[in-house]
Tab-separated table of C-alpha atoms and ligand atoms in Angstrom:
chain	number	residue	atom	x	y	z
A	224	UNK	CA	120.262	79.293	79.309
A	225	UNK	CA	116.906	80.427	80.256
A	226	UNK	CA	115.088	82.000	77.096
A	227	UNK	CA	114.185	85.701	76.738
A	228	UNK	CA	110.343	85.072	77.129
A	229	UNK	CA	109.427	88.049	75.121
A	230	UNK	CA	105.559	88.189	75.186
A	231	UNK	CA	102.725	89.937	76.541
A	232	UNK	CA	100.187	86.900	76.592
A	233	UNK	CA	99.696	82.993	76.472
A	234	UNK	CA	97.979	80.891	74.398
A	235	UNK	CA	95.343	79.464	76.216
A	236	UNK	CA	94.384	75.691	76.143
A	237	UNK	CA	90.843	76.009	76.034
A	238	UNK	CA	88.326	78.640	77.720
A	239	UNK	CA	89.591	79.720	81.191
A	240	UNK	CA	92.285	77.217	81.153
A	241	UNK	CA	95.798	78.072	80.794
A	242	UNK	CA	98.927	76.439	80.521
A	243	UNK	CA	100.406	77.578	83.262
A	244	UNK	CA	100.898	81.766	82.295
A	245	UNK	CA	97.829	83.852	80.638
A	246	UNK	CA	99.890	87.045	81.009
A	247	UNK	CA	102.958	88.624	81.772
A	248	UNK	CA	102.084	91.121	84.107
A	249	UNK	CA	100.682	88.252	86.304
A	250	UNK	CA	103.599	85.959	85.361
A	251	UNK	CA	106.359	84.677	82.873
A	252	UNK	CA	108.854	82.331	82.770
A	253	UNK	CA	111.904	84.051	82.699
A	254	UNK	CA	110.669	86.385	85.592
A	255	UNK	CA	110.161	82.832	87.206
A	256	UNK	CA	113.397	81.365	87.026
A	257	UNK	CA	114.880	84.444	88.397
A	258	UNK	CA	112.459	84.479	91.338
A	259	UNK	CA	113.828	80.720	91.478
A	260	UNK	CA	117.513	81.985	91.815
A	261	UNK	CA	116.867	85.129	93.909
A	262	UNK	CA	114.754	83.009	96.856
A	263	UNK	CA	117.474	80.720	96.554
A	264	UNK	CA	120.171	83.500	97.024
A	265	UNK	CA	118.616	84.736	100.366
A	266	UNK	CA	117.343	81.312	101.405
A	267	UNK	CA	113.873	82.267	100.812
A	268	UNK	CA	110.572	79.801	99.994
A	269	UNK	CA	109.729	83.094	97.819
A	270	UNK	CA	111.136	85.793	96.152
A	271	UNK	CA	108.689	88.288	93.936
A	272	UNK	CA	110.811	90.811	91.234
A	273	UNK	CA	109.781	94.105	90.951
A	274	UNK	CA	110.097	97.178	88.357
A	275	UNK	CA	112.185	98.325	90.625
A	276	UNK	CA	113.665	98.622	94.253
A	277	UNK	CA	111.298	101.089	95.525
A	278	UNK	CA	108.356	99.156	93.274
A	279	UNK	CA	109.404	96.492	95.985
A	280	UNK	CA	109.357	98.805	98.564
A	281	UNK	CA	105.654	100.408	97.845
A	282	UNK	CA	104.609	96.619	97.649
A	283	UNK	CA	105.699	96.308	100.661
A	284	UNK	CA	104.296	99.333	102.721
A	285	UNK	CA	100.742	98.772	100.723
A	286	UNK	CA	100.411	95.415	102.863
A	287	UNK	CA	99.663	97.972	105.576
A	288	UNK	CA	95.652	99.452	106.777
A	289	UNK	CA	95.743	103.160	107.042
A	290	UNK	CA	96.326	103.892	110.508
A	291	UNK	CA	99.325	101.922	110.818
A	292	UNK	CA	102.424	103.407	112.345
A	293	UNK	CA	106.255	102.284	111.148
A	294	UNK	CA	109.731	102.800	112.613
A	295	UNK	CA	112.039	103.876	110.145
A	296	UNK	CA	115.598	103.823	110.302
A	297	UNK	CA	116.564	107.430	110.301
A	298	UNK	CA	119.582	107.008	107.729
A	299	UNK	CA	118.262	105.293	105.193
A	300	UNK	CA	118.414	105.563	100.961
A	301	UNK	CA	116.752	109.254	100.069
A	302	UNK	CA	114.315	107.443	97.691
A	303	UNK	CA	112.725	105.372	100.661
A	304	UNK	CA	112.425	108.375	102.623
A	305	UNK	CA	110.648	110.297	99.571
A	306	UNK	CA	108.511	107.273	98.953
A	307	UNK	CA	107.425	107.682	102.680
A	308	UNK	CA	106.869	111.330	103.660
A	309	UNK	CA	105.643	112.157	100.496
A	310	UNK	CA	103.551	109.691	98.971
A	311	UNK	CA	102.240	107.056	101.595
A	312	UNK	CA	101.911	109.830	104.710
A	313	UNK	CA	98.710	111.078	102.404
A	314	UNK	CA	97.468	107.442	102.676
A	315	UNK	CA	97.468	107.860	106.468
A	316	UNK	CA	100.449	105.699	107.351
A	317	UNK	CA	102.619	107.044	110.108
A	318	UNK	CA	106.134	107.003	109.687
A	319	UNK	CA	108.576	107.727	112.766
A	320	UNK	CA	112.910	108.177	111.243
A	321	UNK	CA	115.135	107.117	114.658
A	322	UNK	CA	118.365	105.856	114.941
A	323	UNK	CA	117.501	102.123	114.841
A	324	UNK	CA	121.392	101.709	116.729
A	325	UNK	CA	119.507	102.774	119.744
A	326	UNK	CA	117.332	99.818	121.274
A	327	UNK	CA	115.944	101.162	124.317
A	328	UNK	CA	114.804	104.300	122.006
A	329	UNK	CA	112.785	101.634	119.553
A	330	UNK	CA	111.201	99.640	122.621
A	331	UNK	CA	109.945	103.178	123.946
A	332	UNK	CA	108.795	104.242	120.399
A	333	UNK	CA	106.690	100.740	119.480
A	334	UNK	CA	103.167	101.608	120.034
A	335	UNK	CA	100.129	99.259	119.819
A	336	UNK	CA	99.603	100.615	116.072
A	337	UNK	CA	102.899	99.726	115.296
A	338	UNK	CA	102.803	97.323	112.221
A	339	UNK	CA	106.280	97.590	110.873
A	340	UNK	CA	110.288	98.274	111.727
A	341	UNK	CA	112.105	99.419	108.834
A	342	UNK	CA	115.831	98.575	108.915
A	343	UNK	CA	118.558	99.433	106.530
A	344	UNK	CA	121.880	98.350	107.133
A	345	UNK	CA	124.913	99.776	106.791
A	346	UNK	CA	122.519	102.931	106.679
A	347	UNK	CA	122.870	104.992	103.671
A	348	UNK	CA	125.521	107.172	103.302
A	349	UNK	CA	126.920	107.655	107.113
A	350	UNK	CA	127.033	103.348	106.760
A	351	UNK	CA	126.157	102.735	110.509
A	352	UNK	CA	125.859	99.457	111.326
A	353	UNK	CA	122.545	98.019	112.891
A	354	UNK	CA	121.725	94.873	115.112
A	355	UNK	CA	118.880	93.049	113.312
A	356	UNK	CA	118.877	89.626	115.107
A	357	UNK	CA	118.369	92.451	118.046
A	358	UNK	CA	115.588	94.353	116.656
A	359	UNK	CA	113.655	90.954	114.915
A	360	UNK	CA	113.623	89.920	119.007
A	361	UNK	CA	112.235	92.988	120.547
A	362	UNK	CA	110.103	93.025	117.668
A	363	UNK	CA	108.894	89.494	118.072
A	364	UNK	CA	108.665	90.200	121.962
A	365	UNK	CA	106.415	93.241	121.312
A	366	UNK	CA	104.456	91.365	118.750
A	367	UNK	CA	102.692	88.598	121.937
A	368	UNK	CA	101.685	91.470	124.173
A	369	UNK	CA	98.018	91.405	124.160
A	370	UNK	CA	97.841	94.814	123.220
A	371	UNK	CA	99.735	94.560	119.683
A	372	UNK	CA	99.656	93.022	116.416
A	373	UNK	CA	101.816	91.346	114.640
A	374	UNK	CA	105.410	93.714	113.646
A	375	UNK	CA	106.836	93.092	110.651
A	376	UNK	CA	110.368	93.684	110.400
A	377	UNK	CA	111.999	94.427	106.842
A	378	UNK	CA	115.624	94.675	106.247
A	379	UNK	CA	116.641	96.819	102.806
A	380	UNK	CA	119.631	94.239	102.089
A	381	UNK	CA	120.789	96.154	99.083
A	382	UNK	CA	124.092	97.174	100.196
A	383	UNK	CA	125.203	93.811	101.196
A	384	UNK	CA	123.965	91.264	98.712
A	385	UNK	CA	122.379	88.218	100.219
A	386	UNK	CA	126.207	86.894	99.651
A	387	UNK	CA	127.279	89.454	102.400
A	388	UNK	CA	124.326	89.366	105.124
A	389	UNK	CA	120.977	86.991	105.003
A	390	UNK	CA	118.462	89.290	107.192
A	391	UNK	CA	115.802	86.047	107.175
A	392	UNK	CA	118.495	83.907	109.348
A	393	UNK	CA	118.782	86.607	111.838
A	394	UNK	CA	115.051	86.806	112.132
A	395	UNK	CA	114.068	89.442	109.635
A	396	UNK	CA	110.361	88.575	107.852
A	397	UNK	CA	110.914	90.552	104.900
A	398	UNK	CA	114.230	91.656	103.094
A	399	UNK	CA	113.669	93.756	99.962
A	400	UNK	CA	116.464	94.538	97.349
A	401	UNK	CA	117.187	97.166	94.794
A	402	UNK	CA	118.948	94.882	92.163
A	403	UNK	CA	119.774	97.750	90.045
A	404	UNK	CA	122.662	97.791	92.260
A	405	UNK	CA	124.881	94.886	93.284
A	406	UNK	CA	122.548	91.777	92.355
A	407	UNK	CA	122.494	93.760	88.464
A	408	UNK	CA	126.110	94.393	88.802
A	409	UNK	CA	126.614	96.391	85.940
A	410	UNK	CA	124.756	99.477	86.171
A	411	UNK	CA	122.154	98.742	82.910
A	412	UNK	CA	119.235	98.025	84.201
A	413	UNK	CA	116.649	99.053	86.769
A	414	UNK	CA	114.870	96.266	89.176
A	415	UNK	CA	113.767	95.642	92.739
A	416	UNK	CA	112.982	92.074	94.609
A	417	UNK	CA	111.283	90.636	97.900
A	418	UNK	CA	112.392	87.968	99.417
A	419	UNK	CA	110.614	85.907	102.148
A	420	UNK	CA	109.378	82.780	104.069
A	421	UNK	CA	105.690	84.001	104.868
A	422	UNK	CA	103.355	82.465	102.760
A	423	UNK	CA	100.686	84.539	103.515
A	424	UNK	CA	102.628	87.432	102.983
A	425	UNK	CA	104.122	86.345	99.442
A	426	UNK	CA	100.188	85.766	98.381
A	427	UNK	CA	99.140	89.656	99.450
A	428	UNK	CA	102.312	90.843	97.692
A	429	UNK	CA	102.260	89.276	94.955
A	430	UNK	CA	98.254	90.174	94.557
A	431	UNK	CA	99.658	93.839	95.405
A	432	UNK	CA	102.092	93.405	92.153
A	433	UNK	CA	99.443	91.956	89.776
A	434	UNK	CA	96.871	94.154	90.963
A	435	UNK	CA	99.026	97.569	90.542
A	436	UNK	CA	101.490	95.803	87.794
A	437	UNK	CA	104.875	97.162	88.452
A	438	UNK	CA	107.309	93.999	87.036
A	439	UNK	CA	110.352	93.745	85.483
A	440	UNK	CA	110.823	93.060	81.845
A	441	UNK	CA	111.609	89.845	80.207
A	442	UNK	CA	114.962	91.310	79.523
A	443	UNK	CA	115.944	92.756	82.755
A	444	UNK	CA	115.023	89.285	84.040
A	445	UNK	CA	117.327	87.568	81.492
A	446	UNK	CA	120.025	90.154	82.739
A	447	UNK	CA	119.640	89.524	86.189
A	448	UNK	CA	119.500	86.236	85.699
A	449	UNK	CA	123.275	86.845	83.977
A	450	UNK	CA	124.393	89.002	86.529
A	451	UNK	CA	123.746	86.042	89.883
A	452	UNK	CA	126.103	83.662	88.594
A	453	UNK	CA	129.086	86.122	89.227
A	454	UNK	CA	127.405	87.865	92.179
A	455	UNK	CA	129.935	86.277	94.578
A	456	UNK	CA	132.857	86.989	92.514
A	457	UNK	CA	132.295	90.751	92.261
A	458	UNK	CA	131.403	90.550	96.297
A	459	UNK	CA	134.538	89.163	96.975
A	460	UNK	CA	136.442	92.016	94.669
A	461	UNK	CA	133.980	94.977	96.560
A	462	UNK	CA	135.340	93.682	99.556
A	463	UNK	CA	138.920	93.238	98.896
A	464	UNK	CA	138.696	97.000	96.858
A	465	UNK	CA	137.024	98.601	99.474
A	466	UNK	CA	138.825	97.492	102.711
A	467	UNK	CA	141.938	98.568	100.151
A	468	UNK	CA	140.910	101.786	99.339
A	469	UNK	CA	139.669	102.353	103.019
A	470	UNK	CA	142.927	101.965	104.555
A	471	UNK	CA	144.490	104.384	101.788
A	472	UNK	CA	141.987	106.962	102.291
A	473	UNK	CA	143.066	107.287	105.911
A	474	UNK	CA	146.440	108.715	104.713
A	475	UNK	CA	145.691	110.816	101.817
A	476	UNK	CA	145.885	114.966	101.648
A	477	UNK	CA	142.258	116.435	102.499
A	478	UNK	CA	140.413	113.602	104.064
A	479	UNK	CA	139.182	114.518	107.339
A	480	UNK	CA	137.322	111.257	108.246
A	481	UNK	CA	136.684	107.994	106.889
A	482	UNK	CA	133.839	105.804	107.379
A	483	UNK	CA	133.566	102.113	106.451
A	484	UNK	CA	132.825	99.312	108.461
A	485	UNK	CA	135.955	97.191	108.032
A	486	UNK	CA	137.763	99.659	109.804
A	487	UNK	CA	138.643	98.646	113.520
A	488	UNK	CA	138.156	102.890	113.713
A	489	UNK	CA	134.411	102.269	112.949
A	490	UNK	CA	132.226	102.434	116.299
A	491	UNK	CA	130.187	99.339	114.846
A	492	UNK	CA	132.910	97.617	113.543
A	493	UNK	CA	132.616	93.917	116.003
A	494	UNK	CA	128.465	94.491	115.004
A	495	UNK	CA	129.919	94.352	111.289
A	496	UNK	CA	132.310	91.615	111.912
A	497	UNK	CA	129.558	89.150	112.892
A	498	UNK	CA	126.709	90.155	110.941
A	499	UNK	CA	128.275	90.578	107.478
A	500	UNK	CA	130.342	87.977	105.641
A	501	UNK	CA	132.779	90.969	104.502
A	502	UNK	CA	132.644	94.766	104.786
A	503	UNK	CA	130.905	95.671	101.865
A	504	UNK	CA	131.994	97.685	98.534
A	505	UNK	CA	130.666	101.013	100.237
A	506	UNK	CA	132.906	104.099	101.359
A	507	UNK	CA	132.097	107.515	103.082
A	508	UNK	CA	134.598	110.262	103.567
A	509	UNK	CA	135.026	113.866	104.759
A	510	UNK	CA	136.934	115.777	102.597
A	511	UNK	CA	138.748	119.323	104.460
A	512	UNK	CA	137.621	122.351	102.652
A	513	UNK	CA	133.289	121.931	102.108
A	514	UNK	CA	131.584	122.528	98.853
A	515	UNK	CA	134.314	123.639	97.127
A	516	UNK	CA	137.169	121.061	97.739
A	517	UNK	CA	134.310	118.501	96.987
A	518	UNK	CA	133.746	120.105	93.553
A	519	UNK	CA	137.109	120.361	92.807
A	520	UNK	CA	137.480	116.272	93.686
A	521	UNK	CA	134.812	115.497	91.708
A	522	UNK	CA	135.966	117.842	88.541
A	523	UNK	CA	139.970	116.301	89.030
A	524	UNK	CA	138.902	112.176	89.192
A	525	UNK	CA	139.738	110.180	86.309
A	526	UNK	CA	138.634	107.047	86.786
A	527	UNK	CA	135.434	107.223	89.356
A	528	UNK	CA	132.244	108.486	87.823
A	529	UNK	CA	130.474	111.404	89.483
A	530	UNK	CA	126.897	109.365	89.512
A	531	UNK	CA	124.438	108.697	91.727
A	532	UNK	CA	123.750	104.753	92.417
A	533	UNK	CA	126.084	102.226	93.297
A	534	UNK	CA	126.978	98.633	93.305
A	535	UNK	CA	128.392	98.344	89.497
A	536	UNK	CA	131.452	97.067	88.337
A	537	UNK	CA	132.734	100.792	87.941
A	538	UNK	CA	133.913	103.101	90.714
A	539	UNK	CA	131.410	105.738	91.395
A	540	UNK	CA	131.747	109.134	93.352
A	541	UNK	CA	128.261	110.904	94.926
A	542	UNK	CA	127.883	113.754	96.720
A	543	UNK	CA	124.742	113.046	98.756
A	544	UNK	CA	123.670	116.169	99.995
A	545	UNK	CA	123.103	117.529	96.752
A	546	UNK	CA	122.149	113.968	94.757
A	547	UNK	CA	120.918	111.118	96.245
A	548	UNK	CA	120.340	112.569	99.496
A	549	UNK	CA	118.723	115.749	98.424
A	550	UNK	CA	114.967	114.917	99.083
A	551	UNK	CA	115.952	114.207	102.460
A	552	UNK	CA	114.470	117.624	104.751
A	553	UNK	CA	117.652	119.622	105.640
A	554	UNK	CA	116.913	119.739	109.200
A	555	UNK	CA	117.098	115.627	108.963
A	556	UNK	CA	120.512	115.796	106.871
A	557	UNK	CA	122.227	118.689	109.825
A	558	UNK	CA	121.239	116.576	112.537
A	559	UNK	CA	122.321	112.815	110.280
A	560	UNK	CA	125.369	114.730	109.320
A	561	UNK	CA	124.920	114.843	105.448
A	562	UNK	CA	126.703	117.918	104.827
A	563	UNK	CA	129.078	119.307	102.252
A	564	UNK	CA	132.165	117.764	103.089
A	565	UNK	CA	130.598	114.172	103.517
A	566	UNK	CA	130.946	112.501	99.983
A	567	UNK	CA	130.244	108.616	98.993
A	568	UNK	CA	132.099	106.070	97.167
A	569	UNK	CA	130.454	102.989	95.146
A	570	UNK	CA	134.461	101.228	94.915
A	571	UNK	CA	133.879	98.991	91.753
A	572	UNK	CA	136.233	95.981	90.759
A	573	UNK	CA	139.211	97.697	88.846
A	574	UNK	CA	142.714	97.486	90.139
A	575	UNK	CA	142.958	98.375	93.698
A	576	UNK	CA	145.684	100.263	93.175
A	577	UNK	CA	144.247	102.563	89.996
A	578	UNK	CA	141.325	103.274	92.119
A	579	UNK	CA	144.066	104.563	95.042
A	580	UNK	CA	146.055	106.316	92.518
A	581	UNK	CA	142.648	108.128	90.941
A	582	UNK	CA	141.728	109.378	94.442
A	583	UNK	CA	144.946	110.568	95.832
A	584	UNK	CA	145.233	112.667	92.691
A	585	UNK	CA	142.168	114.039	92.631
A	586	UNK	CA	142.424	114.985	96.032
A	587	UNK	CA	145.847	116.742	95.957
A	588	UNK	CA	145.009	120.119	95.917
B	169	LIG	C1	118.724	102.354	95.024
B	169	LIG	C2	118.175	101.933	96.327
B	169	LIG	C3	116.798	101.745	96.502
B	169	LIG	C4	115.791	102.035	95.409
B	169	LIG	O1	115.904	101.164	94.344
B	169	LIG	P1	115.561	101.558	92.817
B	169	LIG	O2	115.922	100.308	92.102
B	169	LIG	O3	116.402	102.734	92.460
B	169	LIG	O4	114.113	101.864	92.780
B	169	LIG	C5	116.367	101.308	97.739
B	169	LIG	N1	117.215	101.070	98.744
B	169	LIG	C6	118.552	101.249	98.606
B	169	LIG	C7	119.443	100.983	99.768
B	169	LIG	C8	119.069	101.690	97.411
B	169	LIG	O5	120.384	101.881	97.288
């Protein structure tokens, strides 16, 4: 097993010549034989691990010159959004949130300052599902008009796990994890990644990372590490739970509507069906009765954890308007449909049947 590389520095051979690391924050070999396994997951040349997923993520966005304008996909985690109204708006980036379902509305939006097309898919929570092989090709269209620059086109890939969808084969140029969720598995530890083919690219982000510093620990590589060898297993149980506990949901007391991709109900659901090797572990639902009925759900389940985050072995429950979705501008969430009712489930890889059991009682009120 790959050693817990637990130091700082390197010993040096002699004066400016190393053996191969001078310093963790620059590089270490644990760190390195996960960035081994994680390219290798996505069928990447490179992969670079980050602190965490939106570490990854401001990488990313700090490849960009002020000026530059971005097309976001309007449903996307809450933290991305944060990360991009909040912090890099004062650095002059523009960033336009549209439904990225809607193709002729992203040709009309692509301007010749356009530098980047932000995709996350399923979207986060309303799980939409988006066409990436068709956005990389407008993309890669709009990119040899005179007038523009190259677009790069990242796909946030956390909800599937490069075992479910591989964004690079369908023409993506950058796909960026947050491996605290599936890739960790286990909901202990905190991490992000980039994977890609570009070499060019991997150089400025990887100068980004050891210029600004924000890698993972020795340990959390070690974990990670742990975690891919039964990545594929777990996927297979999300899957199996999920489309499970899907089908249930449809026919218990107080759910209005239920949203998850292997449902034929689902207006994406073909999209899914050839995009995705399997539906994913991720639920929504709308649960009669607003606020209230929500609380009471939340206050009556045994085994699911009220928690924000996903992607663990254990069930977890999340009411997004008021957790993970809270940064998002209320205006945004009314017109996304993030309201009371809408709640999210992270279905782990217990007993199918448990996790059924947990949520018809807790919703029998
Ligand atoms: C959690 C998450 C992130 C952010 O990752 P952190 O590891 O929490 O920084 C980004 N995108 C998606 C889809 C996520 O679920």
């Amino acid at each position: 097993m790959t050693p817990i590389f637990q130091t700082s520095t390197f010993e040096y051979l002699e004066p400016g010549k190393h053996k191969g690391y001078d310093y963790s924050r620059a590089g270490n070999p644990t760190r390195t034989a996960l960035e081994t396994a994680l390219a290798a997951l996505e069928g990447a040349t490179h992969a670079i691990s980050f602190a965490s997923g939106l570490a990854a993520e401001q990488a990313i966005i700090q490849t960009l010159e002020p000026g530059s304008h971005v097309i976001v996909s309007d449903d996307t985690y809450g933290g991305t959004g944060r990360l991009f109204r909040r912090l890099f708006a004062k650095y002059n980036i523009e960033f336009e949130f549209i439904d990225l379902r809607n193709l002729p509305l992203l040709a009309q939006k692509i301007r010749p300052q356009t530098r980047m097309i932000w995709i996350e898919t399923p979207t986060n929570p309303l799980l939409r599902i988006v066409d990436i092989q068709a956005i990389t090709d407008l993309a890669k269209k709009a990119s040899k008009q005179a007038t523009h620059e190259r677009i790069v086109t990242v796909v946030d890939n956390t909800f599937c796990s490069p075992i479910l969808q591989k964004p690079l084969s369908l023409g993506a140029d950058i796909v960026i994890h947050s491996t605290t969720k599936y890739i960790g598995g286990h909901s202990d530890l905190i991490g992000g990644a980039v994977m890609l083919n570009n070499q060019a690219d991997a150089e400025s982000l990887r100068f980004i990372q050891f210029a600004a510093g924000a890698v993972n620990a020795p340990f959390e590589c070690f974990l990670l590490l742990r975690s891919i060898k039964t990545l594929a297993l777990r996927m297979a149980k999300h899957n199996t739970n999920a489309q499970l506990v899907a089908h249930a949901l449809k026919s218990i007391k107080n759910v209005k509507e239920v949203i998850y991709p292997g449902l034929k109900s689902h207006p994406e659901h073909l999209l899914a069906s050839q995009q995705m090797q399997g539906f994913g572990g991720m639920i929504s639902f709308r649960i009669e009765g607003g606020f209230e009925a929500a609380k009471q759900f939340f206050s009556r389940l045994r085994l699911f954890t009220l928690a924000e985050s996903l992607g663990g072995v254990e069930s977890l429950a999340n009411h997004p308007q008021t957790m993970t979705h809270a940064s998002v501008p209320e205006s945004q969430r009314e017109k996304l449909g993030i309201g009371a009712d809408l709640i999210r489930l992270s279905i782990g890889i217990e007993d199918a049947s448990d996790l059924i059991q947990d949520l018809s009682l807790a919703l029998d009120f």
